[in-house]
Amino acid sequence: MFSSKRSFFKTAFIVIVTITISSCNENEKPENRKPENKKNKYVLTKNTEQIEAYFFVATAEVTKTMISKAQLAKRKSLQNSIKIVSSKIENNQKMLLQEINEIVVQKLIIISEINTSVTNKDLYELFNKKNVDFDDAYLNSITQSLTEMIGLLESIAKETNDMVILKLVAHYLPKQYEFLREAEKIKKQIN
């Protein structure tokens, strides 16, 4: 009796797997057929959800890095002007990160992992700079991060029609440019 149950379950399993495989093959067939009026043309589609998810992850990474750099600059910089602009950058990036988190929750996007190894390496290098070299290294690093953030905001503005994201870009992009100009101005004054 035990072996008959066992053979029954084996047979049922094989039947289920066979039906599933044949069902999958049937589902694939219409996609593989080429329409007669189109001669081997492939249409590339952009998945806006994936683009937006990438944007949120990348922006969160850059934002967290900028916050850490700004906090470090407020403690370690010798220049009062750097401390002031760093405080502004930190506050702005915290607000941006908070808005990103709210949008992500609304869109039900899960940001499972932020690549902290890259950001930590950059931060450790900056942390290890001596006070005399720190200001210049910080300004180079923060301008690089601001440029990266500007690129992310500009690229998502071109790729999406989502009004919430476009509103976010319209609010934060001018501020990123303003911070970039301030950092470059301070850099010129120091050198």
mmCIF file of C-alpha atoms in Angstrom:
data_model
loop_
_atom_site.group_PDB
_atom_site.id
_atom_site.type_symbol
_atom_site.label_atom_id
_atom_site.label_comp_id
_atom_site.label_asym_id
_atom_site.label_seq_id
_atom_site.Cartn_x
_atom_site.Cartn_y
_atom_site.Cartn_z
ATOM 1 C CA MET A 1 0.000 0.000 0.000
ATOM 2 C CA PHE A 2 2.851 2.391 0.812
ATOM 3 C CA SER A 3 4.556 1.756 -2.531
ATOM 4 C CA SER A 4 1.279 2.358 -4.412
ATOM 5 C CA LYS A 5 0.935 5.795 -2.744
ATOM 6 C CA ARG A 6 4.521 6.513 -3.603
ATOM 7 C CA SER A 7 4.086 5.551 -7.246
ATOM 8 C CA PHE A 8 0.846 7.556 -7.371
ATOM 9 C CA PHE A 9 2.644 10.691 -6.132
ATOM 10 C CA LYS A 10 5.512 10.111 -8.581
ATOM 11 C CA THR A 11 3.061 9.786 -11.451
ATOM 12 C CA ALA A 12 1.089 12.838 -10.328
ATOM 13 C CA PHE A 13 4.297 14.841 -10.039
ATOM 14 C CA ILE A 14 5.444 13.835 -13.532
ATOM 15 C CA VAL A 15 2.012 14.699 -14.981
ATOM 16 C CA ILE A 16 2.016 18.114 -13.281
ATOM 17 C CA VAL A 17 5.550 18.900 -14.458
ATOM 18 C CA THR A 18 4.709 17.781 -18.003
ATOM 19 C CA ILE A 19 1.563 19.914 -18.101
ATOM 20 C CA THR A 20 3.444 22.901 -16.688
ATOM 21 C CA ILE A 21 6.256 22.602 -19.228
ATOM 22 C CA SER A 22 3.867 22.199 -22.148
ATOM 23 C CA SER A 23 1.827 25.141 -20.860
ATOM 24 C CA CYS A 24 4.960 27.289 -20.704
ATOM 25 C CA ASN A 25 5.879 26.268 -24.237
ATOM 26 C CA GLU A 26 2.407 27.238 -25.437
ATOM 27 C CA ASN A 27 2.744 30.640 -23.760
ATOM 28 C CA GLU A 28 6.060 31.276 -25.485
ATOM 29 C CA LYS A 29 4.889 30.407 -28.980
ATOM 30 C CA PRO A 30 2.883 33.579 -29.740
ATOM 31 C CA GLU A 31 5.811 35.759 -28.703
ATOM 32 C CA ASN A 32 8.184 33.893 -30.976
ATOM 33 C CA ARG A 33 6.030 34.236 -34.071
ATOM 34 C CA LYS A 34 7.027 37.059 -36.386
ATOM 35 C CA PRO A 35 4.275 39.017 -38.056
ATOM 36 C CA GLU A 36 4.392 38.777 -41.821
ATOM 37 C CA ASN A 37 4.160 42.520 -42.432
ATOM 38 C CA LYS A 38 7.161 43.322 -40.228
ATOM 39 C CA LYS A 39 10.465 42.077 -41.528
ATOM 40 C CA ASN A 40 12.648 41.106 -38.590
ATOM 41 C CA LYS A 41 12.227 44.394 -36.722
ATOM 42 C CA TYR A 42 12.750 44.413 -33.007
ATOM 43 C CA VAL A 43 11.138 47.006 -30.814
ATOM 44 C CA LEU A 44 13.062 47.959 -27.722
ATOM 45 C CA THR A 45 10.845 48.951 -24.858
ATOM 46 C CA LYS A 46 11.925 50.824 -21.781
ATOM 47 C CA ASN A 47 10.560 49.611 -18.504
ATOM 48 C CA THR A 48 9.884 52.861 -16.669
ATOM 49 C CA GLU A 49 9.404 51.073 -13.361
ATOM 50 C CA GLN A 50 12.929 49.652 -13.566
ATOM 51 C CA ILE A 51 14.347 53.012 -14.586
ATOM 52 C CA GLU A 52 12.590 54.721 -11.687
ATOM 53 C CA ALA A 53 13.693 52.039 -9.224
ATOM 54 C CA TYR A 54 17.301 52.418 -10.394
ATOM 55 C CA PHE A 55 16.983 56.191 -10.012
ATOM 56 C CA PHE A 56 15.733 55.899 -6.444
ATOM 57 C CA VAL A 57 18.482 53.471 -5.425
ATOM 58 C CA ALA A 58 21.252 55.507 -7.074
ATOM 59 C CA THR A 59 19.917 58.769 -5.677
ATOM 60 C CA ALA A 60 19.660 57.311 -2.184
ATOM 61 C CA GLU A 61 23.279 56.116 -2.430
ATOM 62 C CA VAL A 62 24.595 59.490 -3.564
ATOM 63 C CA THR A 63 22.441 61.348 -1.053
ATOM 64 C CA LYS A 64 23.634 59.275 1.900
ATOM 65 C CA THR A 65 27.232 59.727 0.770
ATOM 66 C CA MET A 66 26.805 63.488 0.516
ATOM 67 C CA ILE A 67 25.244 63.659 3.973
ATOM 68 C CA SER A 68 28.186 61.751 5.455
ATOM 69 C CA LYS A 69 30.729 63.918 3.635
ATOM 70 C CA ALA A 70 28.986 67.108 4.761
ATOM 71 C CA GLN A 71 28.886 65.930 8.376
ATOM 72 C CA LEU A 72 32.577 65.104 8.209
ATOM 73 C CA ALA A 73 33.368 68.512 6.693
ATOM 74 C CA LYS A 74 31.481 70.319 9.440
ATOM 75 C CA ARG A 75 33.726 68.646 12.008
ATOM 76 C CA LYS A 76 37.031 68.579 10.189
ATOM 77 C CA SER A 77 37.225 71.600 7.881
ATOM 78 C CA LEU A 78 39.333 74.606 8.731
ATOM 79 C CA GLN A 79 37.282 76.943 6.523
ATOM 80 C CA ASN A 80 34.102 78.470 7.915
ATOM 81 C CA SER A 81 32.677 78.831 4.375
ATOM 82 C CA ILE A 82 33.023 75.066 3.854
ATOM 83 C CA LYS A 83 31.252 74.400 7.140
ATOM 84 C CA ILE A 84 28.379 76.686 6.107
ATOM 85 C CA VAL A 85 27.905 75.165 2.650
ATOM 86 C CA SER A 86 28.272 71.668 4.112
ATOM 87 C CA SER A 87 25.500 72.389 6.584
ATOM 88 C CA LYS A 88 23.248 73.557 3.745
ATOM 89 C CA ILE A 89 24.099 70.478 1.668
ATOM 90 C CA GLU A 90 23.450 68.156 4.604
ATOM 91 C CA ASN A 91 20.039 69.664 5.356
ATOM 92 C CA ASN A 92 19.003 69.665 1.705
ATOM 93 C CA GLN A 93 20.120 66.062 1.145
ATOM 94 C CA LYS A 94 18.285 64.917 4.273
ATOM 95 C CA MET A 95 15.080 66.476 2.939
ATOM 96 C CA LEU A 96 15.695 64.878 -0.474
ATOM 97 C CA LEU A 97 16.274 61.484 1.128
ATOM 98 C CA GLN A 98 13.094 61.839 3.170
ATOM 99 C CA GLU A 99 11.069 62.697 0.048
ATOM 100 C CA ILE A 100 12.611 59.787 -1.847
ATOM 101 C CA ASN A 101 11.642 57.444 0.992
ATOM 102 C CA GLU A 102 8.056 58.730 0.901
ATOM 103 C CA ILE A 103 7.806 58.294 -2.871
ATOM 104 C CA VAL A 104 9.338 54.822 -2.718
ATOM 105 C CA VAL A 105 6.801 53.782 -0.099
ATOM 106 C CA GLN A 106 3.932 55.169 -2.204
ATOM 107 C CA LYS A 107 5.178 53.339 -5.295
ATOM 108 C CA LEU A 108 5.816 50.150 -3.306
ATOM 109 C CA ILE A 109 9.433 50.010 -4.450
ATOM 110 C CA ILE A 110 11.728 48.083 -2.163
ATOM 111 C CA ILE A 111 15.270 49.365 -1.875
ATOM 112 C CA SER A 112 16.927 46.326 -0.436
ATOM 113 C CA GLU A 113 20.573 47.187 -0.733
ATOM 114 C CA ILE A 114 22.618 50.314 -1.113
ATOM 115 C CA ASN A 115 26.181 49.835 -2.232
ATOM 116 C CA THR A 116 27.906 51.160 0.857
ATOM 117 C CA SER A 117 31.324 49.683 0.076
ATOM 118 C CA VAL A 118 31.964 52.309 -2.595
ATOM 119 C CA THR A 119 30.679 55.166 -0.457
ATOM 120 C CA ASN A 120 32.576 53.977 2.602
ATOM 121 C CA LYS A 121 35.851 53.794 0.661
ATOM 122 C CA ASP A 122 35.426 57.376 -0.532
ATOM 123 C CA LEU A 123 34.499 58.485 2.978
ATOM 124 C CA TYR A 124 37.457 56.685 4.592
ATOM 125 C CA GLU A 125 39.862 58.312 2.154
ATOM 126 C CA LEU A 126 38.380 61.693 2.976
ATOM 127 C CA PHE A 127 38.470 60.967 6.710
ATOM 128 C CA ASN A 128 42.159 60.040 6.549
ATOM 129 C CA LYS A 129 43.162 63.361 5.000
ATOM 130 C CA LYS A 130 45.079 65.700 7.234
ATOM 131 C CA ASN A 131 43.353 68.947 8.169
ATOM 132 C CA VAL A 132 45.475 70.948 5.732
ATOM 133 C CA ASP A 133 44.632 68.645 2.788
ATOM 134 C CA PHE A 134 41.085 67.932 3.870
ATOM 135 C CA ASP A 135 39.391 71.051 2.516
ATOM 136 C CA ASP A 136 40.660 70.576 -1.021
ATOM 137 C CA ALA A 137 39.912 66.831 -0.983
ATOM 138 C CA TYR A 138 36.436 67.486 0.415
ATOM 139 C CA LEU A 139 35.622 70.107 -2.206
ATOM 140 C CA ASN A 140 36.759 67.762 -4.989
ATOM 141 C CA SER A 141 34.730 64.923 -3.515
ATOM 142 C CA ILE A 142 31.550 66.926 -2.893
ATOM 143 C CA THR A 143 31.637 68.526 -6.353
ATOM 144 C CA GLN A 144 31.948 65.048 -7.829
ATOM 145 C CA SER A 145 28.932 63.887 -5.796
ATOM 146 C CA LEU A 146 26.937 66.986 -6.736
ATOM 147 C CA THR A 147 27.750 66.436 -10.409
ATOM 148 C CA GLU A 148 26.617 62.822 -10.096
ATOM 149 C CA MET A 149 23.374 63.910 -8.401
ATOM 150 C CA ILE A 150 22.712 66.492 -11.111
ATOM 151 C CA GLY A 151 23.239 63.801 -13.754
ATOM 152 C CA LEU A 152 20.777 61.476 -12.019
ATOM 153 C CA LEU A 153 18.121 64.181 -11.694
ATOM 154 C CA GLU A 154 18.523 65.305 -15.304
ATOM 155 C CA SER A 155 18.425 61.778 -16.678
ATOM 156 C CA ILE A 156 15.258 60.781 -14.796
ATOM 157 C CA ALA A 157 13.578 63.968 -15.977
ATOM 158 C CA LYS A 158 14.149 62.792 -19.558
ATOM 159 C CA GLU A 159 13.045 59.207 -18.894
ATOM 160 C CA THR A 160 9.823 59.590 -16.928
ATOM 161 C CA ASN A 161 6.473 61.283 -17.171
ATOM 162 C CA ASP A 162 5.656 60.692 -13.519
ATOM 163 C CA MET A 163 4.558 64.048 -12.109
ATOM 164 C CA VAL A 164 5.723 63.227 -8.574
ATOM 165 C CA ILE A 165 9.251 62.521 -9.766
ATOM 166 C CA LEU A 166 9.279 65.532 -12.085
ATOM 167 C CA LYS A 167 8.162 67.738 -9.191
ATOM 168 C CA LEU A 168 10.993 66.322 -7.083
ATOM 169 C CA VAL A 169 13.477 67.059 -9.867
ATOM 170 C CA ALA A 170 12.133 70.597 -10.373
ATOM 171 C CA HIS A 171 12.537 71.296 -6.665
ATOM 172 C CA TYR A 172 15.981 69.774 -6.045
ATOM 173 C CA LEU A 173 17.882 70.202 -9.325
ATOM 174 C CA PRO A 174 18.330 73.996 -8.993
ATOM 175 C CA LYS A 175 19.550 73.538 -5.411
ATOM 176 C CA GLN A 176 22.156 70.991 -6.542
ATOM 177 C CA TYR A 177 23.434 73.469 -9.133
ATOM 178 C CA GLU A 178 23.540 76.186 -6.483
ATOM 179 C CA PHE A 179 25.588 73.990 -4.144
ATOM 180 C CA LEU A 180 27.917 73.039 -6.991
ATOM 181 C CA ARG A 181 28.532 76.714 -7.815
ATOM 182 C CA GLU A 182 29.160 77.519 -4.131
ATOM 183 C CA ALA A 183 31.622 74.636 -3.750
ATOM 184 C CA GLU A 184 33.488 75.625 -6.909
ATOM 185 C CA LYS A 185 33.604 79.263 -5.766
ATOM 186 C CA ILE A 186 35.082 78.247 -2.401
ATOM 187 C CA LYS A 187 37.558 76.001 -4.183
ATOM 188 C CA LYS A 188 38.780 78.931 -6.298
ATOM 189 C CA GLN A 189 39.082 81.143 -3.208
ATOM 190 C CA ILE A 190 41.176 78.543 -1.368
ATOM 191 C CA ASN A 191 43.533 77.886 -4.281
#
